[in-house]
PDB file of C-alpha atoms in Angstrom:
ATOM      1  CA  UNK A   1     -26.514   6.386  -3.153  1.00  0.00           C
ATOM      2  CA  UNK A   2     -24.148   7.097  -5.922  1.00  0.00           C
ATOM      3  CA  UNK A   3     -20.482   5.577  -5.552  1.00  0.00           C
ATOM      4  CA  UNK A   4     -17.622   8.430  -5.258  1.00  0.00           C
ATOM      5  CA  UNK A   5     -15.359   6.174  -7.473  1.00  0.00           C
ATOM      6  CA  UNK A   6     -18.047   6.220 -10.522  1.00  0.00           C
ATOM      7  CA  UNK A   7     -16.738   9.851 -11.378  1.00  0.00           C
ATOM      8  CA  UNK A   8     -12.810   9.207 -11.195  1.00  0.00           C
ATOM      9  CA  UNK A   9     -12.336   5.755 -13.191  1.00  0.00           C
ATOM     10  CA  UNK A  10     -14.008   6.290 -16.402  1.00  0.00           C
ATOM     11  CA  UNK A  11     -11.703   6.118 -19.305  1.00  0.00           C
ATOM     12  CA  UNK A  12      -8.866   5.954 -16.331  1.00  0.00           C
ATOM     13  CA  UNK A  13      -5.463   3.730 -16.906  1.00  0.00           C
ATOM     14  CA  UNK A  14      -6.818   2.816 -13.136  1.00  0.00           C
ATOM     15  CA  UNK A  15      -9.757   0.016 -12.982  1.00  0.00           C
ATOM     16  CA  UNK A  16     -11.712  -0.282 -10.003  1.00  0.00           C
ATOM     17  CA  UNK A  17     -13.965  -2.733  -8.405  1.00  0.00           C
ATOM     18  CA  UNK A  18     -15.823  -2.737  -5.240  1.00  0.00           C
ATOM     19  CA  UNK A  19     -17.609  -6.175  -3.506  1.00  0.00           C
ATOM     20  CA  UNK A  20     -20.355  -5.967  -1.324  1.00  0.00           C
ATOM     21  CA  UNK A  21     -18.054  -6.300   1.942  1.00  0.00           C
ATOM     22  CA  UNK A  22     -16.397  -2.728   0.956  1.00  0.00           C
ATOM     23  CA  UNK A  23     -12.856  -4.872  -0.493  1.00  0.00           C
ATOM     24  CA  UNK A  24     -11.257  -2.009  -3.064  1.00  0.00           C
ATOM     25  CA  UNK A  25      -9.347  -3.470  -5.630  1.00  0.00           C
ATOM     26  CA  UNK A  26      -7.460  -0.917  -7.825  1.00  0.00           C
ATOM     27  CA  UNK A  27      -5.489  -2.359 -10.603  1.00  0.00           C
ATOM     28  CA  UNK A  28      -2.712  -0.373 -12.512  1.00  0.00           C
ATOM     29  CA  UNK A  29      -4.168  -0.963 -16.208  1.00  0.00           C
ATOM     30  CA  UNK A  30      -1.750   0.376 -18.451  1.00  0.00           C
ATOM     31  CA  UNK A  31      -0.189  -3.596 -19.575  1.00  0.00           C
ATOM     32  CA  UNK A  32       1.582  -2.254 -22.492  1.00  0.00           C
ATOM     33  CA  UNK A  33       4.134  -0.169 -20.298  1.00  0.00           C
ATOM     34  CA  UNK A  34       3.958  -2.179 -17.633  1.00  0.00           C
ATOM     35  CA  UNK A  35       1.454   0.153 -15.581  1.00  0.00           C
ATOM     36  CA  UNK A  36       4.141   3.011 -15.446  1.00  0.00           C
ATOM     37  CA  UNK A  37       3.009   5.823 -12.998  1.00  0.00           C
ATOM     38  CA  UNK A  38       2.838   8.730 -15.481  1.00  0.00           C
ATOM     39  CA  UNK A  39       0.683  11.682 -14.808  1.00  0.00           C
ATOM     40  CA  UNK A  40      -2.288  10.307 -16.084  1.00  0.00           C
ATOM     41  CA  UNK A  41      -1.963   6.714 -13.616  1.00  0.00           C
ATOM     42  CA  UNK A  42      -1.058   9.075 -10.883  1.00  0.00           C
ATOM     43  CA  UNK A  43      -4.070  11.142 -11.408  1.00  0.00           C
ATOM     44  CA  UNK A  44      -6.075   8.779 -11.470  1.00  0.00           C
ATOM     45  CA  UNK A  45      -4.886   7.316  -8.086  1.00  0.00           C
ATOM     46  CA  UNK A  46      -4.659  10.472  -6.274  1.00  0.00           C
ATOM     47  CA  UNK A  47      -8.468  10.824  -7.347  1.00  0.00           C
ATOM     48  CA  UNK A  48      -9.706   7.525  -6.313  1.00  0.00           C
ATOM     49  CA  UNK A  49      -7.797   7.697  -2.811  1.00  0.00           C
ATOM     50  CA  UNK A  50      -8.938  10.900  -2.265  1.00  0.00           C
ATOM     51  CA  UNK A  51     -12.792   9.635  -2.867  1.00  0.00           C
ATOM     52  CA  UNK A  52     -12.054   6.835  -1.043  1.00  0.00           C
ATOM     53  CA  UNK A  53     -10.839   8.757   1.830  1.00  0.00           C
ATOM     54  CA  UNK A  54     -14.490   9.517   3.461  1.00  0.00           C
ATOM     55  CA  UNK A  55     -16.184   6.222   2.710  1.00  0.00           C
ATOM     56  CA  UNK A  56     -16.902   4.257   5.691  1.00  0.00           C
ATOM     57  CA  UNK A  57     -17.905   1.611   3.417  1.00  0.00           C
ATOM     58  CA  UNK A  58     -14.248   0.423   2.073  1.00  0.00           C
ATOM     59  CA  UNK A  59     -12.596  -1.756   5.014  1.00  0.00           C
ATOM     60  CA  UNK A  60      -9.145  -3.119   2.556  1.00  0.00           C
ATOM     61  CA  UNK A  61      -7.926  -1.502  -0.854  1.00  0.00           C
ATOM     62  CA  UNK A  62      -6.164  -4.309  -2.631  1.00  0.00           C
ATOM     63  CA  UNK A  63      -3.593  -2.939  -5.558  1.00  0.00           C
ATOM     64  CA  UNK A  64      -2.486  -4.998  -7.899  1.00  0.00           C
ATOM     65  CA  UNK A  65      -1.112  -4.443 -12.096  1.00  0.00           C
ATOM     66  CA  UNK A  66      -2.353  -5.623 -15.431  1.00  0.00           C
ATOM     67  CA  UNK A  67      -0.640  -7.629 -17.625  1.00  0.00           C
ATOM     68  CA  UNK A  68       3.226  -9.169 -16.990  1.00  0.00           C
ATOM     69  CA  UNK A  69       4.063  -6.727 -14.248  1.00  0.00           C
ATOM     70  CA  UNK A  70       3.067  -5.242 -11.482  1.00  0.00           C
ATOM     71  CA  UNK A  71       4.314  -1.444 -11.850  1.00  0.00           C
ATOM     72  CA  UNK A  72       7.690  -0.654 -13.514  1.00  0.00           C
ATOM     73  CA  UNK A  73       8.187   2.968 -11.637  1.00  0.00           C
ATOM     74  CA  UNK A  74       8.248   5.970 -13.377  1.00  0.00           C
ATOM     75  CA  UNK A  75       8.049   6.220 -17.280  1.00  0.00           C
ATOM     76  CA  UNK A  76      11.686   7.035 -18.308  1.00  0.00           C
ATOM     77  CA  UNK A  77      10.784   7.955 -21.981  1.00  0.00           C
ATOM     78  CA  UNK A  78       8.246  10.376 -20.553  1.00  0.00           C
ATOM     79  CA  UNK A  79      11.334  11.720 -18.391  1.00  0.00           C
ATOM     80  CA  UNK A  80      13.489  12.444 -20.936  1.00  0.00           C
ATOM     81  CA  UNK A  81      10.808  14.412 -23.410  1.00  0.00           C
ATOM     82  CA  UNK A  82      10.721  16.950 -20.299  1.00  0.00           C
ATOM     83  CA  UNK A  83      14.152  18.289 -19.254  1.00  0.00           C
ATOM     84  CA  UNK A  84      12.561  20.978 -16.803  1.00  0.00           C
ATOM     85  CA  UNK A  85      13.254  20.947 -13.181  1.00  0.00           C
ATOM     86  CA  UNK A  86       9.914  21.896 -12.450  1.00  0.00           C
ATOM     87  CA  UNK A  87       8.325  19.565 -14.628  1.00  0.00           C
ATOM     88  CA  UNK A  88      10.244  16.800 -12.661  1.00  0.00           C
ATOM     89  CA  UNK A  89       9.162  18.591  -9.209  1.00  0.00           C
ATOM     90  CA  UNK A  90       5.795  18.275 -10.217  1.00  0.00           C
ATOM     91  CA  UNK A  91       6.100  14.498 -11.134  1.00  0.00           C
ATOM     92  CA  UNK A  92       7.817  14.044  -7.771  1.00  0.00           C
ATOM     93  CA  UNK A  93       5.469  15.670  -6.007  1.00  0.00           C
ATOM     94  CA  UNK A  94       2.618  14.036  -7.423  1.00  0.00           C
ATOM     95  CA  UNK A  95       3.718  11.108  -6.596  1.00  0.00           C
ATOM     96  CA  UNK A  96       4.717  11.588  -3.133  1.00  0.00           C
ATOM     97  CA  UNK A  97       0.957  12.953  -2.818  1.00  0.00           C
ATOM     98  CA  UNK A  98      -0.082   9.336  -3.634  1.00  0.00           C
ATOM     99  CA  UNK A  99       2.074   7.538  -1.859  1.00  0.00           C
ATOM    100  CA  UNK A 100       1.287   9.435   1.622  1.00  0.00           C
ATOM    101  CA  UNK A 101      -2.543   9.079   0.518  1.00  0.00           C
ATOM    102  CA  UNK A 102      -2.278   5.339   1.127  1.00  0.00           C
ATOM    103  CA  UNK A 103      -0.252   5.597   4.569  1.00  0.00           C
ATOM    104  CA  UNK A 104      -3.283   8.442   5.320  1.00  0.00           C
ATOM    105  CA  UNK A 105      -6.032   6.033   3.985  1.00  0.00           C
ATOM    106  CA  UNK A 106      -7.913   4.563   6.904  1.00  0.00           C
ATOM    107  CA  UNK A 107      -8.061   1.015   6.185  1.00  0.00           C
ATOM    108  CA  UNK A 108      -5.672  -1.449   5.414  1.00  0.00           C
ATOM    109  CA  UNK A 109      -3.943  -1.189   2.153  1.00  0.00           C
ATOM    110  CA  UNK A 110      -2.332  -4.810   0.647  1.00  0.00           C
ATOM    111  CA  UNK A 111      -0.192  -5.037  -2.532  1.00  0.00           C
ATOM    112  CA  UNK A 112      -0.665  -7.758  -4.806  1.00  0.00           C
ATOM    113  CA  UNK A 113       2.921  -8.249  -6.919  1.00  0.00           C
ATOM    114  CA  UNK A 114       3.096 -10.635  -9.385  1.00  0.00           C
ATOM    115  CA  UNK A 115       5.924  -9.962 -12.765  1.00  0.00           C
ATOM    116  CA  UNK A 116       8.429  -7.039 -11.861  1.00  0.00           C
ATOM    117  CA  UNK A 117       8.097  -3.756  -9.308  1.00  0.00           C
ATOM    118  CA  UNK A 118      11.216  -1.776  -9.940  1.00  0.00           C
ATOM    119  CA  UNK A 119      11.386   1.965  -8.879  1.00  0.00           C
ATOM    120  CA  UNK A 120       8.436   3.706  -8.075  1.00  0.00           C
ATOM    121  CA  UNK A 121       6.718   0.412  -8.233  1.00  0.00           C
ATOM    122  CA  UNK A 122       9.131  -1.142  -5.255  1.00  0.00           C
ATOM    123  CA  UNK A 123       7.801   1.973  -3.800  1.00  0.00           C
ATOM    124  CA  UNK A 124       4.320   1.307  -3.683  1.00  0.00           C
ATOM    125  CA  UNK A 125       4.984  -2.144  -2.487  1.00  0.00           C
ATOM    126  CA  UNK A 126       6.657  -0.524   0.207  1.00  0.00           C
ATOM    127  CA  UNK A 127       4.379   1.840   0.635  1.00  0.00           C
ATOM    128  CA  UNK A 128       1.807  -0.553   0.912  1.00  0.00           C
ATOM    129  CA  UNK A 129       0.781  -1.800   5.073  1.00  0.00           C
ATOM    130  CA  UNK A 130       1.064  -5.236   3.526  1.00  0.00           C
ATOM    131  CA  UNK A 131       2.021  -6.952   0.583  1.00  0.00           C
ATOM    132  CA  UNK A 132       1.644 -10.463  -0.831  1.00  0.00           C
ATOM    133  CA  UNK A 133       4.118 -11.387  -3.595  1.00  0.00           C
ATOM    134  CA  UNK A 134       3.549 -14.559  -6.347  1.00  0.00           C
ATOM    135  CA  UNK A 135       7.315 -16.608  -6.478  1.00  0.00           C
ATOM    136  CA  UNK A 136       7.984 -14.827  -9.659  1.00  0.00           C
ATOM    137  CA  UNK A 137       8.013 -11.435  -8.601  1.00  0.00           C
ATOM    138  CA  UNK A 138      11.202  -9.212  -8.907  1.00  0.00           C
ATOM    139  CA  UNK A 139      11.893  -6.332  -7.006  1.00  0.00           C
ATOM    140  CA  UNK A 140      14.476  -3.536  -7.935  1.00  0.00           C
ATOM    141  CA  UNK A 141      15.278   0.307  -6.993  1.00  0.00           C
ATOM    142  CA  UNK A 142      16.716   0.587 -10.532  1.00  0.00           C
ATOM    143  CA  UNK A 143      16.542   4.117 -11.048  1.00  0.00           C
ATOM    144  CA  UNK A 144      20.879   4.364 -10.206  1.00  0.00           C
ATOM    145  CA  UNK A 145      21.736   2.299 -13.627  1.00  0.00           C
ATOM    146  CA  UNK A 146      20.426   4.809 -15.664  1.00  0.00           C
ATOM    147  CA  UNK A 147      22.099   7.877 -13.205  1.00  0.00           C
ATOM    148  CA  UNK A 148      18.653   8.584 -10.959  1.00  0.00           C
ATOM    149  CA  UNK A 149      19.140   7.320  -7.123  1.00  0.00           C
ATOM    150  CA  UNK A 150      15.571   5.956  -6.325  1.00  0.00           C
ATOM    151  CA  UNK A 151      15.512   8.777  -4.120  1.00  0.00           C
ATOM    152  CA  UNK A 152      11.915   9.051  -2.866  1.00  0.00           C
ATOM    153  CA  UNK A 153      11.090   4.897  -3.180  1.00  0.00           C
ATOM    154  CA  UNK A 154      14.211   5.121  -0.452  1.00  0.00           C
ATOM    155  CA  UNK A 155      12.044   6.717   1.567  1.00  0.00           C
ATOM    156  CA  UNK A 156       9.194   3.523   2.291  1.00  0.00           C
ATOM    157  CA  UNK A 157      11.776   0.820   1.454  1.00  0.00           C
ATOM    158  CA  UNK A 158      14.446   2.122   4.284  1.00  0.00           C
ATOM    159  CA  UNK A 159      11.086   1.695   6.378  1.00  0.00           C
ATOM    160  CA  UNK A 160      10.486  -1.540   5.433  1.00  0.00           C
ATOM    161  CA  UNK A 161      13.798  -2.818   5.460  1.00  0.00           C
ATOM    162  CA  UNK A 162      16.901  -2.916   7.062  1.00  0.00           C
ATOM    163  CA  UNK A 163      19.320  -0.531   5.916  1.00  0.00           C
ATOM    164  CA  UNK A 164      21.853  -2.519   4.561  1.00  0.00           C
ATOM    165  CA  UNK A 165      19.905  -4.397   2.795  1.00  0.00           C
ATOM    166  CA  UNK A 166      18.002  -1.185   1.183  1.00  0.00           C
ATOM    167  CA  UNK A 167      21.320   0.201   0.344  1.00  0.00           C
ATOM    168  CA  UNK A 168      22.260  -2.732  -1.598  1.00  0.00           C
ATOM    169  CA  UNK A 169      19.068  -2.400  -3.915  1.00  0.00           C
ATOM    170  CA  UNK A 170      19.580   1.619  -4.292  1.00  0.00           C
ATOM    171  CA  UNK A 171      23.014   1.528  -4.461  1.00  0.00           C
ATOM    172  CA  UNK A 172      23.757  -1.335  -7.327  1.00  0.00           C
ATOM    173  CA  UNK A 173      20.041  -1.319  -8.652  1.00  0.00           C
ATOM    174  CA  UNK A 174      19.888  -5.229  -8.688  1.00  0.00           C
ATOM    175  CA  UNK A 175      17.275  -6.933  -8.348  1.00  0.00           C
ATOM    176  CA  UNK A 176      15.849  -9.421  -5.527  1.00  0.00           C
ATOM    177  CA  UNK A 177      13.615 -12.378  -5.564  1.00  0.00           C
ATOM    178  CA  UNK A 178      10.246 -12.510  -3.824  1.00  0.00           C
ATOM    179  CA  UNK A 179      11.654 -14.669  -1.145  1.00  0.00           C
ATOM    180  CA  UNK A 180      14.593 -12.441  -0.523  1.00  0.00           C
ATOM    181  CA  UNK A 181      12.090  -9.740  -0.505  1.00  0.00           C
ATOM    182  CA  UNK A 182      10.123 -11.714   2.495  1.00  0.00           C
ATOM    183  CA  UNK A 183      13.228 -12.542   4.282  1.00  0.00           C
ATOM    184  CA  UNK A 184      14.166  -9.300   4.239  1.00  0.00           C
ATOM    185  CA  UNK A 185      10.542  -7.731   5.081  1.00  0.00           C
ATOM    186  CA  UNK A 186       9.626  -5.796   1.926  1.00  0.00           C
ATOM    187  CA  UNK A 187       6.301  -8.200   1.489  1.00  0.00           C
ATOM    188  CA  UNK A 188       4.682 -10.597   4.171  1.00  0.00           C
ATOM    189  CA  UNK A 189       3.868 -13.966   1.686  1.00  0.00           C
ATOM    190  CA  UNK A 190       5.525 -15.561  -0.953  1.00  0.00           C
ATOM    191  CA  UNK A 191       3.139 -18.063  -2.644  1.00  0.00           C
ATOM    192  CA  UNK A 192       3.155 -19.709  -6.465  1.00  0.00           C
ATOM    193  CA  UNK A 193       1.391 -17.612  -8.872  1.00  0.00           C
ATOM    194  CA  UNK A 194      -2.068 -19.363  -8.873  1.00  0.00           C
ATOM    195  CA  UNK A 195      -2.407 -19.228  -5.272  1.00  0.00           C
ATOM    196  CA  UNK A 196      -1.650 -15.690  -5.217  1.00  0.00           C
ATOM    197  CA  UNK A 197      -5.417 -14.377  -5.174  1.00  0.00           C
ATOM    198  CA  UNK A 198      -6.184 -16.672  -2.637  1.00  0.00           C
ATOM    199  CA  UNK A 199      -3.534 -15.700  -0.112  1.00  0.00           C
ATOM    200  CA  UNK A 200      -4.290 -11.493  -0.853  1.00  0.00           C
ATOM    201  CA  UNK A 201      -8.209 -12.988  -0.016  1.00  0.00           C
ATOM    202  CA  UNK A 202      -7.014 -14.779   3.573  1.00  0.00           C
ATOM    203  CA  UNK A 203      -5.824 -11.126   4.401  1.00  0.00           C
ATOM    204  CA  UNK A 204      -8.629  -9.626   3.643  1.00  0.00           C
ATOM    205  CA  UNK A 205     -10.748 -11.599   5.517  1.00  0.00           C
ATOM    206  CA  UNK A 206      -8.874 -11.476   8.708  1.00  0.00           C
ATOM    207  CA  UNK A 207      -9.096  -8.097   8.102  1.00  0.00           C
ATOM    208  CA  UNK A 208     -12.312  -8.264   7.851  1.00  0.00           C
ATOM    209  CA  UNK A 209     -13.027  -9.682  11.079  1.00  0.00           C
ATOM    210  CA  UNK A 210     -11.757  -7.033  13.378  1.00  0.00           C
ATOM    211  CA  UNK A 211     -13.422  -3.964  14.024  1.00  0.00           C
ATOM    212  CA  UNK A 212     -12.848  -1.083  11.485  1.00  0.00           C
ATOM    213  CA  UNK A 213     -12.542   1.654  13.901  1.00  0.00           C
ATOM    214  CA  UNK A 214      -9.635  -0.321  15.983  1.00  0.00           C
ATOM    215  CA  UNK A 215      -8.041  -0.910  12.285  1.00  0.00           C
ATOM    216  CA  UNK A 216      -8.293   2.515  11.540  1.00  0.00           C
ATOM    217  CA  UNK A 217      -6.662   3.860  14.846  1.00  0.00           C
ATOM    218  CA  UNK A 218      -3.966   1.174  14.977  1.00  0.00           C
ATOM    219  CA  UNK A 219      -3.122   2.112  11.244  1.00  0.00           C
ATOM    220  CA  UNK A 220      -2.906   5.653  12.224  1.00  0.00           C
ATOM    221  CA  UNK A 221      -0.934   4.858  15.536  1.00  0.00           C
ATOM    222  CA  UNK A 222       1.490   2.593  14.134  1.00  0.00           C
ATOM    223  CA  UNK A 223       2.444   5.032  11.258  1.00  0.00           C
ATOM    224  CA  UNK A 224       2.743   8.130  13.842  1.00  0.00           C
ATOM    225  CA  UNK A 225       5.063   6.568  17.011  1.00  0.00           C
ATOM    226  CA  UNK A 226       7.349   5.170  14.218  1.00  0.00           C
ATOM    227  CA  UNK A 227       8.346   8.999  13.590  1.00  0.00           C
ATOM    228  CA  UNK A 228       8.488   9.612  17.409  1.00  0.00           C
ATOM    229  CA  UNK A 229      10.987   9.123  19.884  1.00  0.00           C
ATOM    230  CA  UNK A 230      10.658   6.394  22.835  1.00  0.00           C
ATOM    231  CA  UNK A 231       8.629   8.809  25.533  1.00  0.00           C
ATOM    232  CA  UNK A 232       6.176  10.400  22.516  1.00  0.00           C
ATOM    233  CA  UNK A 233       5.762   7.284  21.082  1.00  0.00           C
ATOM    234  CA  UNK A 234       4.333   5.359  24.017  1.00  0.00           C
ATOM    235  CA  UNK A 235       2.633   8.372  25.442  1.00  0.00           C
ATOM    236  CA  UNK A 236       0.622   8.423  22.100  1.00  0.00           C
ATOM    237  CA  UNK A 237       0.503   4.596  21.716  1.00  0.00           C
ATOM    238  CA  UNK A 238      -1.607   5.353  25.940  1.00  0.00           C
ATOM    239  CA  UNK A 239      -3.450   8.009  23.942  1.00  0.00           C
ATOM    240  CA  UNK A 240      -4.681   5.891  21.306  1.00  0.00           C
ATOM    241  CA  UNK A 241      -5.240   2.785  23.498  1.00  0.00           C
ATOM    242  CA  UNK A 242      -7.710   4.751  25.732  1.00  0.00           C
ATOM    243  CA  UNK A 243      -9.386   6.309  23.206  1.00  0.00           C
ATOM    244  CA  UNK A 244      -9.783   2.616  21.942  1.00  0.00           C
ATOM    245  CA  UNK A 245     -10.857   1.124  24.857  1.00  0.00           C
ATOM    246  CA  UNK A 246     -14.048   4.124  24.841  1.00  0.00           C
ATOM    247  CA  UNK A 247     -15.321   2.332  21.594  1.00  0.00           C
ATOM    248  CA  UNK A 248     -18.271   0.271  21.383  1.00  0.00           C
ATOM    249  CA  UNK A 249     -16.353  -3.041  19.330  1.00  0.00           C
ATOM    250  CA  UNK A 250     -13.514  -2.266  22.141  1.00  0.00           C
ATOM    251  CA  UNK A 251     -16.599  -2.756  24.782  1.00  0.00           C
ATOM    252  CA  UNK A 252     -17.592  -5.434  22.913  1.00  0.00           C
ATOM    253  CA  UNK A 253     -14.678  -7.224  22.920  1.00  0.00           C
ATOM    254  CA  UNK A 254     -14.180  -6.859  26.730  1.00  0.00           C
ATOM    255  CA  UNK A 255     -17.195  -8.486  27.205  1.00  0.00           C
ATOM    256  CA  UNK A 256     -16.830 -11.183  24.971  1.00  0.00           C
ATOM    257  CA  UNK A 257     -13.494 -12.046  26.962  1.00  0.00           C
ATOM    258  CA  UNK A 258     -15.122 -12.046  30.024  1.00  0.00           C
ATOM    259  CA  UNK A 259     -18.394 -14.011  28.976  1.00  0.00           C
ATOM    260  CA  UNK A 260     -15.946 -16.362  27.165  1.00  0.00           C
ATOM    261  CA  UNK A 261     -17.728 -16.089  23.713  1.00  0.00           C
ATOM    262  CA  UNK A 262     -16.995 -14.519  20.627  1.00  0.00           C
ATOM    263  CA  UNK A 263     -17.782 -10.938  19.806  1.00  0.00           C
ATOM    264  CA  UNK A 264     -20.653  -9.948  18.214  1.00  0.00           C
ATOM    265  CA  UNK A 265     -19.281  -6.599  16.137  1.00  0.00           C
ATOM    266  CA  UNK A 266     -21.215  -4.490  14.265  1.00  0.00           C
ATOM    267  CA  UNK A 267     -21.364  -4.452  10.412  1.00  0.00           C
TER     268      UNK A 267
END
């Protein structure tokens, strides 16, 4: 069968690798502007999420940058060569596309942060359902020192964090330390640099050992209550949880509990 990436990442800023246990990595690849999300990165995103979409195979996409940095946001110099409010509705928009394509995508997505994510790239971090940072990782919305609020990377980091704390990074454009960042709950782990692919790969496999379809609901689930209020949240969190339990891994499970053994899940 012919892989649905193979078409999008040729001679793409965007590298992509697959293992055998359907683990997505996609790394930014653009090192000598520190993997800036111009129109040809998010392109090439959009294209590989939206492949990546209907594939039953992928369980985790892992995204992580090339080079010193993870992703420094938007490319500025780009910004200024194109004073046209369309042009910049377009780049927005784009953008926004991407960033609801990994809340949409049905498995788990975890950042990987090492070197600096300022701007649009605190906004995929934030964007991310989980994010590992190495102890030299920076984080700033730094758009408001140069006259831009970080309008639309406030919209996942005021989800992420609370609001005071997101108001200080939009409002002064500073930036925070990865442990500052954990405290405040804009990534889950803080570990030294060399340890930092082995603590993305103890995500993955716990990830890996739970059902996808009970991932994929609870990803969905989680994502839609937050949005509700109290009454529509819980009466779709019943909803999903039914529909759940009518699964075969949900079965499964059940059984397992019951025999007092560990479930046997399907590949």
């Amino acid at each position: 069968m012919n892989d649905p990436l193979s078409s999008v990442t040729a001679a793409s800023p965007l590298a992509v690798q697959r293992d055998a246990r359907g683990v997505v990595t996609l790394t930014l690849n653009d090192p000598a502007r520190f993997n800036a999300l111009g129109d040809e990165m998010l392109s090439a995103l959009q294209q590989t999420l939206d492949a990546l979409q209907g594939d039953d195979s992928v369980r985790v996409l892992v995204l992580a940058g090339a080079g010193k940095a993870f992703c420094a946001g938007h490319n500025l110099k780009d910004m200024a060569a194109h004073p046209d409010l369309a042009w910049y509705q377009r780049l927005f928009a784009q953008c926004s596309r991407v960033m609801l394509g990994l809340q949409q995508l049905p498995v788990p997505v975890i950042a990987r942060v090492h070197g600096m994510a300022t701007a649009a790239g605190c906004q995929l971090v934030a964007q991310a359902d989980l994010a590992v940072a190495a102890e030299d990782a920076c984080f700033a919305t730094s758009g408001i020192h140069y006259g831009l609020f970080c309008a639309t990377p406030s919209v996942p980091l005021v989800r992420n964090m609370p609001i005071k704390q997101a108001m200080e990074m939009l409002l002064t454009g500073e930036f925070i330390d990865a442990h500052t960042a954990q405290a405040h709950g804009l990534v889950n782990r803080v570990v030294p640099p060399e340890a930092l692919d082995e603590e993305v790969e103890k995500l993955v496999r716990a990830i890996l050992e739970k059902p996808r379809v009970a991932v994929a609901m609870g990803k969905a689930l989680v994502y839609q209550q937050r949005e509700l209020g109290l009454a529509g949240a819980y009466q779709l969190a019943g909803q999903t949880m039914a529909a759940n339990m009518m699964d075969e891994a949900a079965q499964e499970g059940a059984r397992a509990f019951v025999e007092k053994r560990k479930p046997s899940w399907k590949p």
